[in-house]
Amino acid sequence: MARSSKVSEEVLEKIKQMIQNNLKEGDKLPPENMLCEILGASRTTIRECITVLTSQGILINRKGGKYVSGSPLHY
């Protein structure tokens, strides 16, 4: 279980970096299958990370996908 948690933390940080470096407020997050390919992670891990980012207010749910909110990233 510890390995899974470590992988999730690493993927979470990679997604945060992607958002910070490549996306701006209101941009749509790439689809899960694309994130899986880009980050080399399972769909389950990607979904866990998206859930965390949504609960942190970094992403918001809107019709058609997940979008970057106006909240600054906190590390």
GROMACS .gro file of N, CA and C in nm:
model
  225
    1MET      N    1   0.082  -0.119   0.000
    1MET     CA    2   0.000   0.000   0.000
    1MET      C    3   0.086   0.126   0.000
    2ALA      N    4   0.201   0.121   0.067
    2ALA     CA    5   0.289   0.237   0.072
    2ALA      C    6   0.336   0.276  -0.066
    3ARG      N    7   0.365   0.178  -0.150
    3ARG     CA    8   0.410   0.207  -0.285
    3ARG      C    9   0.301   0.280  -0.363
    4SER      N   10   0.179   0.235  -0.350
    4SER     CA   11   0.067   0.298  -0.419
    4SER      C   12   0.052   0.444  -0.377
    5SER      N   13   0.068   0.469  -0.248
    5SER     CA   14   0.058   0.605  -0.197
    5SER      C   15   0.169   0.693  -0.253
    6LYS      N   16   0.290   0.638  -0.261
    6LYS     CA   17   0.404   0.712  -0.314
    6LYS      C   18   0.382   0.744  -0.462
    7VAL      N   19   0.333   0.647  -0.537
    7VAL     CA   20   0.304   0.669  -0.679
    7VAL      C   21   0.199   0.778  -0.694
    8SER      N   22   0.093   0.771  -0.614
    8SER     CA   23  -0.013   0.873  -0.620
    8SER      C   24   0.042   1.011  -0.589
    9GLU      N   25   0.129   1.020  -0.487
    9GLU     CA   26   0.187   1.150  -0.452
    9GLU      C   27   0.272   1.204  -0.566
   10GLU      N   28   0.349   1.117  -0.630
   10GLU     CA   29   0.433   1.160  -0.743
   10GLU      C   30   0.348   1.207  -0.860
   11VAL      N   31   0.243   1.132  -0.890
   11VAL     CA   32   0.154   1.170  -1.001
   11VAL      C   33   0.081   1.299  -0.967
   12LEU      N   34   0.040   1.315  -0.843
   12LEU     CA   35  -0.027   1.437  -0.799
   12LEU      C   36   0.063   1.558  -0.823
   13GLU      N   37   0.189   1.546  -0.785
   13GLU     CA   38   0.284   1.656  -0.805
   13GLU      C   39   0.306   1.685  -0.954
   14LYS      N   40   0.310   1.580  -1.035
   14LYS     CA   41   0.328   1.599  -1.180
   14LYS      C   42   0.208   1.672  -1.241
   15ILE      N   43   0.088   1.637  -1.195
   15ILE     CA   44  -0.032   1.705  -1.247
   15ILE      C   45  -0.030   1.852  -1.202
   16LYS      N   46   0.007   1.879  -1.077
   16LYS     CA   47   0.016   2.017  -1.029
   16LYS      C   48   0.116   2.096  -1.113
   17GLN      N   49   0.230   2.036  -1.143
   17GLN     CA   50   0.330   2.103  -1.226
   17GLN      C   51   0.276   2.130  -1.366
   18MET      N   52   0.204   2.033  -1.422
   18MET     CA   53   0.145   2.051  -1.554
   18MET      C   54   0.048   2.167  -1.553
   19ILE      N   55  -0.034   2.174  -1.450
   19ILE     CA   56  -0.131   2.283  -1.439
   19ILE      C   57  -0.058   2.417  -1.427
   20GLN      N   58   0.040   2.422  -1.339
   20GLN     CA   59   0.113   2.546  -1.314
   20GLN      C   60   0.189   2.593  -1.438
   21ASN      N   61   0.250   2.501  -1.510
   21ASN     CA   62   0.336   2.537  -1.623
   21ASN      C   63   0.263   2.552  -1.757
   22ASN      N   64   0.151   2.483  -1.774
   22ASN     CA   65   0.091   2.477  -1.906
   22ASN      C   66  -0.055   2.523  -1.916
   23LEU      N   67  -0.120   2.540  -1.803
   23LEU     CA   68  -0.262   2.574  -1.805
   23LEU      C   69  -0.286   2.701  -1.726
   24LYS      N   70  -0.398   2.766  -1.756
   24LYS     CA   71  -0.436   2.885  -1.682
   24LYS      C   72  -0.581   2.871  -1.637
   25GLU      N   73  -0.626   2.962  -1.556
   25GLU     CA   74  -0.763   2.957  -1.505
   25GLU      C   75  -0.862   2.938  -1.619
   26GLY      N   76  -0.952   2.842  -1.601
   26GLY     CA   77  -1.055   2.815  -1.700
   26GLY      C   78  -1.018   2.713  -1.805
   27ASP      N   79  -0.889   2.675  -1.813
   27ASP     CA   80  -0.848   2.572  -1.909
   27ASP      C   81  -0.897   2.435  -1.865
   28LYS      N   82  -0.928   2.353  -1.962
   28LYS     CA   83  -0.975   2.218  -1.936
   28LYS      C   84  -0.856   2.125  -1.917
   29LEU      N   85  -0.864   2.040  -1.815
   29LEU     CA   86  -0.762   1.939  -1.792
   29LEU      C   87  -0.772   1.836  -1.905
   30PRO      N   88  -0.659   1.784  -1.953
   30PRO     CA   89  -0.666   1.680  -2.057
   30PRO      C   90  -0.747   1.560  -2.007
   31PRO      N   91  -0.803   1.482  -2.100
   31PRO     CA   92  -0.882   1.364  -2.061
   31PRO      C   93  -0.798   1.264  -1.981
   32GLU      N   94  -0.865   1.184  -1.901
   32GLU     CA   95  -0.796   1.086  -1.816
   32GLU      C   96  -0.705   0.993  -1.896
   33ASN      N   97  -0.753   0.945  -2.011
   33ASN     CA   98  -0.671   0.852  -2.088
   33ASN      C   99  -0.543   0.918  -2.138
   34MET      N  100  -0.548   1.045  -2.170
   34MET     CA  101  -0.429   1.118  -2.212
   34MET      C  102  -0.334   1.137  -2.093
   35LEU      N  103  -0.389   1.170  -1.977
   35LEU     CA  104  -0.306   1.185  -1.857
   35LEU      C  105  -0.238   1.052  -1.823
   36CYS      N  106  -0.309   0.942  -1.842
   36CYS     CA  107  -0.249   0.810  -1.818
   36CYS      C  108  -0.126   0.790  -1.906
   37GLU      N  109  -0.140   0.824  -2.033
   37GLU     CA  110  -0.028   0.808  -2.127
   37GLU      C  111   0.086   0.903  -2.094
   38ILE      N  112   0.055   1.029  -2.070
   38ILE     CA  113   0.157   1.130  -2.043
   38ILE      C  114   0.235   1.098  -1.915
   39LEU      N  115   0.162   1.057  -1.810
   39LEU     CA  116   0.223   1.039  -1.679
   39LEU      C  117   0.260   0.895  -1.648
   40GLY      N  118   0.221   0.802  -1.735
   40GLY     CA  119   0.254   0.662  -1.712
   40GLY      C  120   0.188   0.605  -1.587
   41ALA      N  121   0.066   0.649  -1.562
   41ALA     CA  122  -0.006   0.606  -1.442
   41ALA      C  123  -0.137   0.539  -1.481
   42SER      N  124  -0.191   0.461  -1.388
   42SER     CA  125  -0.318   0.395  -1.412
   42SER      C  126  -0.432   0.496  -1.405
   43ARG      N  127  -0.543   0.458  -1.463
   43ARG     CA  128  -0.661   0.545  -1.459
   43ARG      C  129  -0.709   0.565  -1.315
   44THR      N  130  -0.697   0.461  -1.234
   44THR     CA  131  -0.736   0.471  -1.093
   44THR      C  132  -0.654   0.578  -1.021
   45THR      N  133  -0.523   0.576  -1.044
   45THR     CA  134  -0.435   0.675  -0.982
   45THR      C  135  -0.468   0.815  -1.030
   46ILE      N  136  -0.491   0.831  -1.160
   46ILE     CA  137  -0.527   0.961  -1.216
   46ILE      C  138  -0.656   1.011  -1.152
   47ARG      N  139  -0.754   0.925  -1.139
   47ARG     CA  140  -0.882   0.965  -1.078
   47ARG      C  141  -0.864   1.006  -0.932
   48GLU      N  142  -0.781   0.931  -0.858
   48GLU     CA  143  -0.753   0.967  -0.719
   48GLU      C  144  -0.694   1.108  -0.712
   49CYS      N  145  -0.599   1.136  -0.799
   49CYS     CA  146  -0.533   1.266  -0.799
   49CYS      C  147  -0.629   1.378  -0.838
   50ILE      N  148  -0.713   1.353  -0.934
   50ILE     CA  149  -0.812   1.453  -0.976
   50ILE      C  150  -0.908   1.482  -0.861
   51THR      N  151  -0.946   1.378  -0.788
   51THR     CA  152  -1.034   1.397  -0.673
   51THR      C  153  -0.967   1.484  -0.567
   52VAL      N  154  -0.839   1.460  -0.541
   52VAL     CA  155  -0.764   1.541  -0.443
   52VAL      C  156  -0.756   1.686  -0.490
   53LEU      N  157  -0.722   1.706  -0.617
   53LEU     CA  158  -0.709   1.842  -0.670
   53LEU      C  159  -0.842   1.916  -0.669
   54THR      N  160  -0.950   1.843  -0.691
   54THR     CA  161  -1.083   1.904  -0.685
   54THR      C  162  -1.116   1.943  -0.541
   55SER      N  163  -1.084   1.855  -0.446
   55SER     CA  164  -1.112   1.886  -0.306
   55SER      C  165  -1.026   2.003  -0.255
   56GLN      N  166  -0.910   2.023  -0.316
   56GLN     CA  167  -0.822   2.134  -0.279
   56GLN      C  168  -0.862   2.264  -0.349
   57GLY      N  169  -0.959   2.256  -0.439
   57GLY     CA  170  -1.004   2.376  -0.509
   57GLY      C  171  -0.918   2.414  -0.628
   58ILE      N  172  -0.826   2.328  -0.668
   58ILE     CA  173  -0.739   2.356  -0.783
   58ILE      C  174  -0.813   2.326  -0.913
   59LEU      N  175  -0.896   2.222  -0.910
   59LEU     CA  176  -0.980   2.188  -1.025
   59LEU      C  177  -1.126   2.202  -0.986
   60ILE      N  178  -1.209   2.230  -1.084
   60ILE     CA  179  -1.354   2.234  -1.061
   60ILE      C  180  -1.423   2.147  -1.165
   61ASN      N  181  -1.535   2.089  -1.125
   61ASN     CA  182  -1.617   2.009  -1.215
   61ASN      C  183  -1.712   2.101  -1.289
   62ARG      N  184  -1.713   2.088  -1.419
   62ARG     CA  185  -1.812   2.158  -1.501
   62ARG      C  186  -1.856   2.063  -1.610
   63LYS      N  187  -1.964   2.095  -1.672
   63LYS     CA  188  -2.011   2.012  -1.782
   63LYS      C  189  -1.898   1.997  -1.884
   64GLY      N  190  -1.868   1.875  -1.919
   64GLY     CA  191  -1.765   1.851  -2.019
   64GLY      C  192  -1.628   1.820  -1.963
   65GLY      N  193  -1.609   1.824  -1.830
   65GLY     CA  194  -1.479   1.786  -1.777
   65GLY      C  195  -1.437   1.860  -1.652
   66LYS      N  196  -1.308   1.852  -1.627
   66LYS     CA  197  -1.246   1.920  -1.513
   66LYS      C  198  -1.170   2.041  -1.564
   67TYR      N  199  -1.184   2.152  -1.493
   67TYR     CA  200  -1.123   2.277  -1.536
   67TYR      C  201  -1.039   2.337  -1.423
   68VAL      N  202  -0.938   2.412  -1.462
   68VAL     CA  203  -0.852   2.479  -1.365
   68VAL      C  204  -0.931   2.594  -1.303
   69SER      N  205  -0.933   2.597  -1.170
   69SER     CA  206  -1.004   2.705  -1.101
   69SER      C  207  -0.911   2.826  -1.089
   70GLY      N  208  -0.960   2.929  -1.029
   70GLY     CA  209  -0.880   3.049  -1.011
   70GLY      C  210  -0.793   3.043  -0.886
   71SER      N  211  -0.804   2.933  -0.810
   71SER     CA  212  -0.726   2.920  -0.686
   71SER      C  213  -0.579   2.898  -0.717
   72PRO      N  214  -0.493   2.967  -0.645
   72PRO     CA  215  -0.349   2.944  -0.665
   72PRO      C  216  -0.309   2.807  -0.614
   73LEU      N  217  -0.205   2.751  -0.671
   73LEU     CA  218  -0.154   2.623  -0.626
   73LEU      C  219  -0.073   2.645  -0.500
   74HIS      N  220  -0.099   2.561  -0.402
   74HIS     CA  221  -0.022   2.567  -0.277
   74HIS      C  222   0.061   2.442  -0.266
   75TYR      N  223   0.189   2.459  -0.245
   75TYR     CA  224   0.278   2.342  -0.233
   75TYR      C  225   0.319   2.326  -0.093
   0.00000   0.00000   0.00000
